[in-house]
Coordinates of C-alpha atoms and ligand atoms in Angstrom, one line a residue:
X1 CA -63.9 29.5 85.5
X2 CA -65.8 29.9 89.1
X3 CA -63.2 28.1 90.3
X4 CA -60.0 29.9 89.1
X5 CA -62.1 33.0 90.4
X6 CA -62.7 32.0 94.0
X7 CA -59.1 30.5 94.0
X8 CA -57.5 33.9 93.0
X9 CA -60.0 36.1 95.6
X10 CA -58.9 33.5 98.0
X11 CA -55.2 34.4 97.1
X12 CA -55.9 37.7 96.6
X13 CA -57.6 37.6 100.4
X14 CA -54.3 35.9 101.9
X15 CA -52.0 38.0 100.4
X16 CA -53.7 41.5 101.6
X17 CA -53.8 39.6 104.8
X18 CA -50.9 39.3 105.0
X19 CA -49.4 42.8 103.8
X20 CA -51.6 43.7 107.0
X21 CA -50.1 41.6 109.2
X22 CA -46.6 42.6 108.0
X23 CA -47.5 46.2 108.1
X24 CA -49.2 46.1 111.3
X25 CA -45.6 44.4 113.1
X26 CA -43.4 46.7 110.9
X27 CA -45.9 49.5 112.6
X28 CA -45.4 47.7 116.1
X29 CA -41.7 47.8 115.9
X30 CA -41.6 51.6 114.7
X31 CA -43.6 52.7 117.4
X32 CA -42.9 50.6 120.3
X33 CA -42.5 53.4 122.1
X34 CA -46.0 54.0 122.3
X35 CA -47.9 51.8 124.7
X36 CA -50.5 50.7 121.2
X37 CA -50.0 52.4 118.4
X38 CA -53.7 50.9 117.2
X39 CA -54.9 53.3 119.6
X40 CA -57.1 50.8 122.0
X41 CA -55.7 50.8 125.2
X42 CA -55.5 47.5 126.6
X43 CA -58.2 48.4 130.3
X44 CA -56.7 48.5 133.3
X45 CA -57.0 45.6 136.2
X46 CA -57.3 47.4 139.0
X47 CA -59.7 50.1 137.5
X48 CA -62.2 48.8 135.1
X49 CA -64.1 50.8 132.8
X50 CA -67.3 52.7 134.4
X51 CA -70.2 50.9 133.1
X52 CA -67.9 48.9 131.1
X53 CA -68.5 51.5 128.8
X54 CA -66.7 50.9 125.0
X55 CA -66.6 54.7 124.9
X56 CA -67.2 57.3 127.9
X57 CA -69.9 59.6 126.8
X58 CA -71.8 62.5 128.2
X59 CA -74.8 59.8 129.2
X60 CA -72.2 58.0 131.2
X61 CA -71.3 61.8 132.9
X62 CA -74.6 61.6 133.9
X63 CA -75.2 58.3 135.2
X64 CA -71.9 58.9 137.6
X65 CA -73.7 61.5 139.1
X66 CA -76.7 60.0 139.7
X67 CA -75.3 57.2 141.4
X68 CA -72.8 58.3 143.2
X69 CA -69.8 57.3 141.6
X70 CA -66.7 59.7 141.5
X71 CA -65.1 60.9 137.9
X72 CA -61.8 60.5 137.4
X73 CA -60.3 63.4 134.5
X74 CA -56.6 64.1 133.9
X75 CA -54.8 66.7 131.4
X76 CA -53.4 64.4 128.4
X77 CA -50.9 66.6 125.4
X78 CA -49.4 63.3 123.3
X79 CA -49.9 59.8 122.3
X80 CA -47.6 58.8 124.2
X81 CA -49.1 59.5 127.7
X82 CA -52.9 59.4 126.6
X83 CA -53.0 55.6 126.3
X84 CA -50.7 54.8 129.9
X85 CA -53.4 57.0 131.6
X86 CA -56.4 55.3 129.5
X87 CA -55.4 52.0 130.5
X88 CA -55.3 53.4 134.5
X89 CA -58.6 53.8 134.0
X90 CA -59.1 57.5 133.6
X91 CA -62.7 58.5 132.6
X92 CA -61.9 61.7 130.8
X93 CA -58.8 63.2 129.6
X94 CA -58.9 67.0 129.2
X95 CA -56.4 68.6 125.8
X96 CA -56.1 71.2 128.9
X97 CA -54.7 74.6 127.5
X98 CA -52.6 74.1 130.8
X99 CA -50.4 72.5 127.5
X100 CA -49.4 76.5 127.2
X101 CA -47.5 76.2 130.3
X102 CA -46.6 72.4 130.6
X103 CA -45.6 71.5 127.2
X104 CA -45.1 75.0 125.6
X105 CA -43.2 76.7 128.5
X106 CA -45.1 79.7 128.3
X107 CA -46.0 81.4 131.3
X108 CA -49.9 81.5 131.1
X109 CA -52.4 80.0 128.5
X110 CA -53.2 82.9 126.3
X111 CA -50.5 82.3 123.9
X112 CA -52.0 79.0 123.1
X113 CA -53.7 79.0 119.6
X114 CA -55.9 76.6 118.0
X115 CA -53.9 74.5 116.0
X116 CA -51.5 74.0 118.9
X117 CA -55.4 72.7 120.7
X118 CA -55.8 70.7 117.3
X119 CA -52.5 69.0 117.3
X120 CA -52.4 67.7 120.8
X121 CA -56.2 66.8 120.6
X122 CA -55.8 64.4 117.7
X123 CA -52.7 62.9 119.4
X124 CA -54.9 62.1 122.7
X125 CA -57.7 60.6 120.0
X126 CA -55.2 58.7 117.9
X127 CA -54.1 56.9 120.7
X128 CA -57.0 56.2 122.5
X129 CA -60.1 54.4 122.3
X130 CA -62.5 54.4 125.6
X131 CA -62.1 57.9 127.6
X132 CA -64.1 60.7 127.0
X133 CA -62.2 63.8 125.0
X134 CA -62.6 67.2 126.1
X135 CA -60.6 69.5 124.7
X136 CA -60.4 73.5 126.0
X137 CA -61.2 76.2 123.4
X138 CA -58.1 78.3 123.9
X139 CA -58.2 82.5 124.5
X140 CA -59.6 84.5 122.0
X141 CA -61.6 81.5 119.8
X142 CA -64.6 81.6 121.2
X143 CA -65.9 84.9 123.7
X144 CA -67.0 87.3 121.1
X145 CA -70.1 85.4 119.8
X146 CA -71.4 81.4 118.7
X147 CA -70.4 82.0 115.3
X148 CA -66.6 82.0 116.8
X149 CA -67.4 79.5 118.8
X150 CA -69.1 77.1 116.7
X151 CA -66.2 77.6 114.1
X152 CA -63.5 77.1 116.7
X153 CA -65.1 74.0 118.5
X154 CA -65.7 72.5 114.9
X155 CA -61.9 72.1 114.6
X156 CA -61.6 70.3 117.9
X157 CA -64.4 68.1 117.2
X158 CA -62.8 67.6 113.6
X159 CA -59.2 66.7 115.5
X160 CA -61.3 64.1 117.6
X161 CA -63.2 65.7 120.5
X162 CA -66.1 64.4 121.9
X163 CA -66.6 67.6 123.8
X164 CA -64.9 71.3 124.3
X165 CA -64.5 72.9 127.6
X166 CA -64.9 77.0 127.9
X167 CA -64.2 79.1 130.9
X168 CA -67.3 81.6 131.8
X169 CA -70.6 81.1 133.3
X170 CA -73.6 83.9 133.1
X171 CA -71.8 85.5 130.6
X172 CA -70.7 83.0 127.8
X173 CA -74.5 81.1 128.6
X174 CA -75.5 81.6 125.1
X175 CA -72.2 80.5 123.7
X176 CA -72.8 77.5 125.7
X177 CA -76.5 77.1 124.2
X178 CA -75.5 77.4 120.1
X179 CA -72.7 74.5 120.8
X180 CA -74.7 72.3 122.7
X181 CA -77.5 73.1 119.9
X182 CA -75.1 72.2 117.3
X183 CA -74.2 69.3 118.7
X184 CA -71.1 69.7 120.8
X185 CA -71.3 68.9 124.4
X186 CA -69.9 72.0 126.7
X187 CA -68.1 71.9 130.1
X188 CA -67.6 75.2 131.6
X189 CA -65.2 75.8 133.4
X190 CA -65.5 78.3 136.8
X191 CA -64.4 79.7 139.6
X192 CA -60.7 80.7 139.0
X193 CA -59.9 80.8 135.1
X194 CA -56.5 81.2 134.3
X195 CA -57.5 82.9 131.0
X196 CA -59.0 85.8 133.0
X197 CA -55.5 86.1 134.9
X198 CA -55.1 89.5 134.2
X199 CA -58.7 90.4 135.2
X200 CA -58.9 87.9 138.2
X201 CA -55.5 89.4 139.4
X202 CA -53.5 86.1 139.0
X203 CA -54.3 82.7 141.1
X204 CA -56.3 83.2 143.8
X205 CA -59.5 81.2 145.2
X206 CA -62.6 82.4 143.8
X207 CA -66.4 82.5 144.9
X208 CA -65.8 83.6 148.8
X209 CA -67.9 86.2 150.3
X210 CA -70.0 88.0 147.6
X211 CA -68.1 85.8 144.9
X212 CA -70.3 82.7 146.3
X213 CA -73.3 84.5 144.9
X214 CA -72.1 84.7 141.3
X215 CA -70.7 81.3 141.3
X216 CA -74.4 79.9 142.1
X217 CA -75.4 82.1 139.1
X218 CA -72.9 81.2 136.9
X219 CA -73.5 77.5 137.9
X220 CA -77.2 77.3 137.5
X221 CA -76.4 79.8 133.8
X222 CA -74.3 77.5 131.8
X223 CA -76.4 74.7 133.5
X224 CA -79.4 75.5 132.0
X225 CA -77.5 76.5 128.7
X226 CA -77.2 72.7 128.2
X227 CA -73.7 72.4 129.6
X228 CA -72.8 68.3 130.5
X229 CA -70.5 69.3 133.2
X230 CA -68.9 72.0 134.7
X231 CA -65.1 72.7 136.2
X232 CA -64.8 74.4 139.7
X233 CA -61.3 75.4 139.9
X234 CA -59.8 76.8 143.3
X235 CA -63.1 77.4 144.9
X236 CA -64.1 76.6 148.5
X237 CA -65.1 73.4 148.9
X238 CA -68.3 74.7 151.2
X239 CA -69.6 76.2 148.2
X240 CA -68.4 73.2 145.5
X241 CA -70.3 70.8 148.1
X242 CA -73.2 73.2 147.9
X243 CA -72.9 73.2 144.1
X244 CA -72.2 69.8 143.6
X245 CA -76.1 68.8 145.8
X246 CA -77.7 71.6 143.9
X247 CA -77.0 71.2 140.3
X248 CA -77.9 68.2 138.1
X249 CA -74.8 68.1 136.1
X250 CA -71.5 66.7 137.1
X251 CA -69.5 68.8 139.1
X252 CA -65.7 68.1 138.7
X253 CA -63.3 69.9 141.5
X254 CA -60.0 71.2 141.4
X255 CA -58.4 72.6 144.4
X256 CA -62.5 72.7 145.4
X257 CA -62.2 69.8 148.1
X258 CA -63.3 66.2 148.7
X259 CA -67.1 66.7 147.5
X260 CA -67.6 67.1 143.9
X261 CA -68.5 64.8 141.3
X262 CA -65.3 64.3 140.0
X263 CA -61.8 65.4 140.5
X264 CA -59.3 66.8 137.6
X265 CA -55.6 67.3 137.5
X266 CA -52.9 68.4 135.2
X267 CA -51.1 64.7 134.5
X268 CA -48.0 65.4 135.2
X269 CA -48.7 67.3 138.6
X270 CA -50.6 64.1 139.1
X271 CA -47.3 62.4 138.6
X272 CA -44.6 64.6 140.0
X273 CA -42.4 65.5 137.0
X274 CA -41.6 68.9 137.8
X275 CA -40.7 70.2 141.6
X276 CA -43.9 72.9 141.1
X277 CA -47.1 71.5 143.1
X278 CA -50.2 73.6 144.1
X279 CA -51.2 73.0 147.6
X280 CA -54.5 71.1 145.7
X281 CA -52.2 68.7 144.4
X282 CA -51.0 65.0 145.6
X283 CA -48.3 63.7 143.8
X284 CA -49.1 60.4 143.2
X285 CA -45.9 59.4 141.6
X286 CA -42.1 60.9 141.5
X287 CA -41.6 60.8 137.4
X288 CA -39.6 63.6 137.2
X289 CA -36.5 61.7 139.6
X290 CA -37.4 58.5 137.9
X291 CA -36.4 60.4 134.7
X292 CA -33.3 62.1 136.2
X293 CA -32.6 59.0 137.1
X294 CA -32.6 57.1 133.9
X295 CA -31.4 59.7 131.7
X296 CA -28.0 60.0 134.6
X297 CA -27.8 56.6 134.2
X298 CA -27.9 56.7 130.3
X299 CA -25.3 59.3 129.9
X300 CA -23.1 57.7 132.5
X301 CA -23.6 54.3 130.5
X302 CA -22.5 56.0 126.9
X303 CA -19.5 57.6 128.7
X304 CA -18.4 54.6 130.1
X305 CA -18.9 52.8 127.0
X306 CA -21.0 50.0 128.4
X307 CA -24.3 51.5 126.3
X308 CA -24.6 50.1 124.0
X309 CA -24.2 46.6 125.3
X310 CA -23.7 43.4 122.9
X311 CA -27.9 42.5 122.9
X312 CA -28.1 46.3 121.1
X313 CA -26.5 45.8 117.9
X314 CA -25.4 43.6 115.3
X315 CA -22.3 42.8 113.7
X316 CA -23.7 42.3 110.2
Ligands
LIG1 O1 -56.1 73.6 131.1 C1 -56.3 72.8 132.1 O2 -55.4 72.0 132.4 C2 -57.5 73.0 132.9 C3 -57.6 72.2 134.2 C4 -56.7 72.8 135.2 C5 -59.0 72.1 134.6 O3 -58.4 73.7 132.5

């Protein structure tokens, strides 16, 4: 009878086996589209991973810093990018609420809600496995007190955050104290932040003149509120530099020059898929013509009849 039971949990071991395998290539062939659907991008060549760290994490923020070696951060909305800019070796990829704008077509960020943070933020983590995950707590979830906070941060975290970004510095400090108590790791975000549009007056550099003076306070504030990292967006890179020797946490520049700890970008500014760039941005790639360019020759292929072609279908 011990026999007949380890030959059927031998059988019974196969078989599941192979439902696995089956389901995992049914899987593959569903979502081919998607560079792996099992979520662990394969690492890239060129770039390998800091530290060859299994997962980035804020330790790893840190170390960076300390030695000198620049972060890399990009905006990521889907599963279907997150991995392709994972495998470039990205260290973090921000759920920006830039996804207002870029994926949403709104016209600034404070429409964006939190399920429409939740969604994209546990697309990124589905199909990821090594970057970092910081994911912005959008307008109105999170400036009226830590109980907000906390309850709006938990639902990022939930979706598969490793860490929320917020945009304020002496002024959100104890907001930035309860999460880090609780457990989540903070990035603040300063300089110019687009949520404050309306108060800011719309786009402009921030922290010159008297404005360098409350960007060192607001830097050193949500520093010594436990931040990990903080965002300097469209500030003069004099003052980033100055920032970037002074503080002990990372220090990670947009439109704020050559001299912080890191750099960030929205992905597909990165990549040129629309015609709108910032003066801060390089386009790195021309997506957006390399699109035009397939979908032209798509359309012209289906008019033409030679789409689709004799390897695209079957007979029977
Ligand atoms: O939402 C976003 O994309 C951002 C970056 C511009 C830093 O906050």
């Amino acid at each position: 009878s011990c026999a007949v039971f380890f030959s059927s949990i031998t059988s019974f071991l196969f078989f599941s086996k192979l439902v696995i395998l089956v389901s995992n290539s049914s899987n593959l062939f569903s979502l081919s589209h998607i560079t792996n659907p099992e979520g662990a991008a394969p690492a890239s060549s060129s770039n390998p991973p800091l530290f060859n760290a299994r997962r980035m994490r804020v330790q790893h923020i840190a170390r960076a810093k300390a030695e000198g070696i620049p972060l890399t951060m990009l905006t990521a909305y889907d599963a279907l990018t997150a991995p392709i800019l994972e495998a470039a070796g990205v260290d973090m990829l921000l759920i920006g609420d830039s996804l207002g704008n870029v994926i949403l077509g709104h016209s600034s960020t404070l429409p964006v809600t939190l399920e429409d943070m939740e969604r994209a933020t546990a697309a990124v983590a589905r199909s990821t496995s090594r970057v970092m995950i910081v994911a912005d707590l959008p307008f109105g979830t999170y400036e009226d007190s830590p109980e907000h906070a906390f309850a709006s941060a938990t639902r990022l975290m939930k979706a598969g955050a490793h860490a929320v970004k917020l945009e304020g510095g002496e002024a959100r400090a104890h907001i930035i104290a309860a999460l880090t108590a609780a457990g989540i790791p903070v990035c603040a975000h300063l300089g110019y932040t687009p949520q404050s549009e309306n108060t800011l007056g719309g786009p402009r550099m921030q922290g010159r003149g008297d404005g360098a003076d409350q960007l060192r306070r607001d830097s050193l504030a949500v520093q010594e509120a436990g931040a990990f990292a903080v965002v300097f967006e469209m500030v003069p890179a004099a003052i980033a530099t100055e920032l970037t020797q002074t503080l002990s946490i990372a220090t990670i520049g947009i439109g704020a020059g050559p001299n912080t700890d890191g750099q960030v970008l929205v992905w597909s500014d990165m990549a040129g898929y629309s015609d709108w760039t910032p003066s801060f941005v390089h386009k790195f790639g021309q997506l957006g013509q390399a699109l035009h360019e397939a979908a032209s020759d798509y359309v012209g292929s289906v008019r033409e009849r030679s789409f689709p072609g004799p390897e695209n279908y079957k007979n029977d």
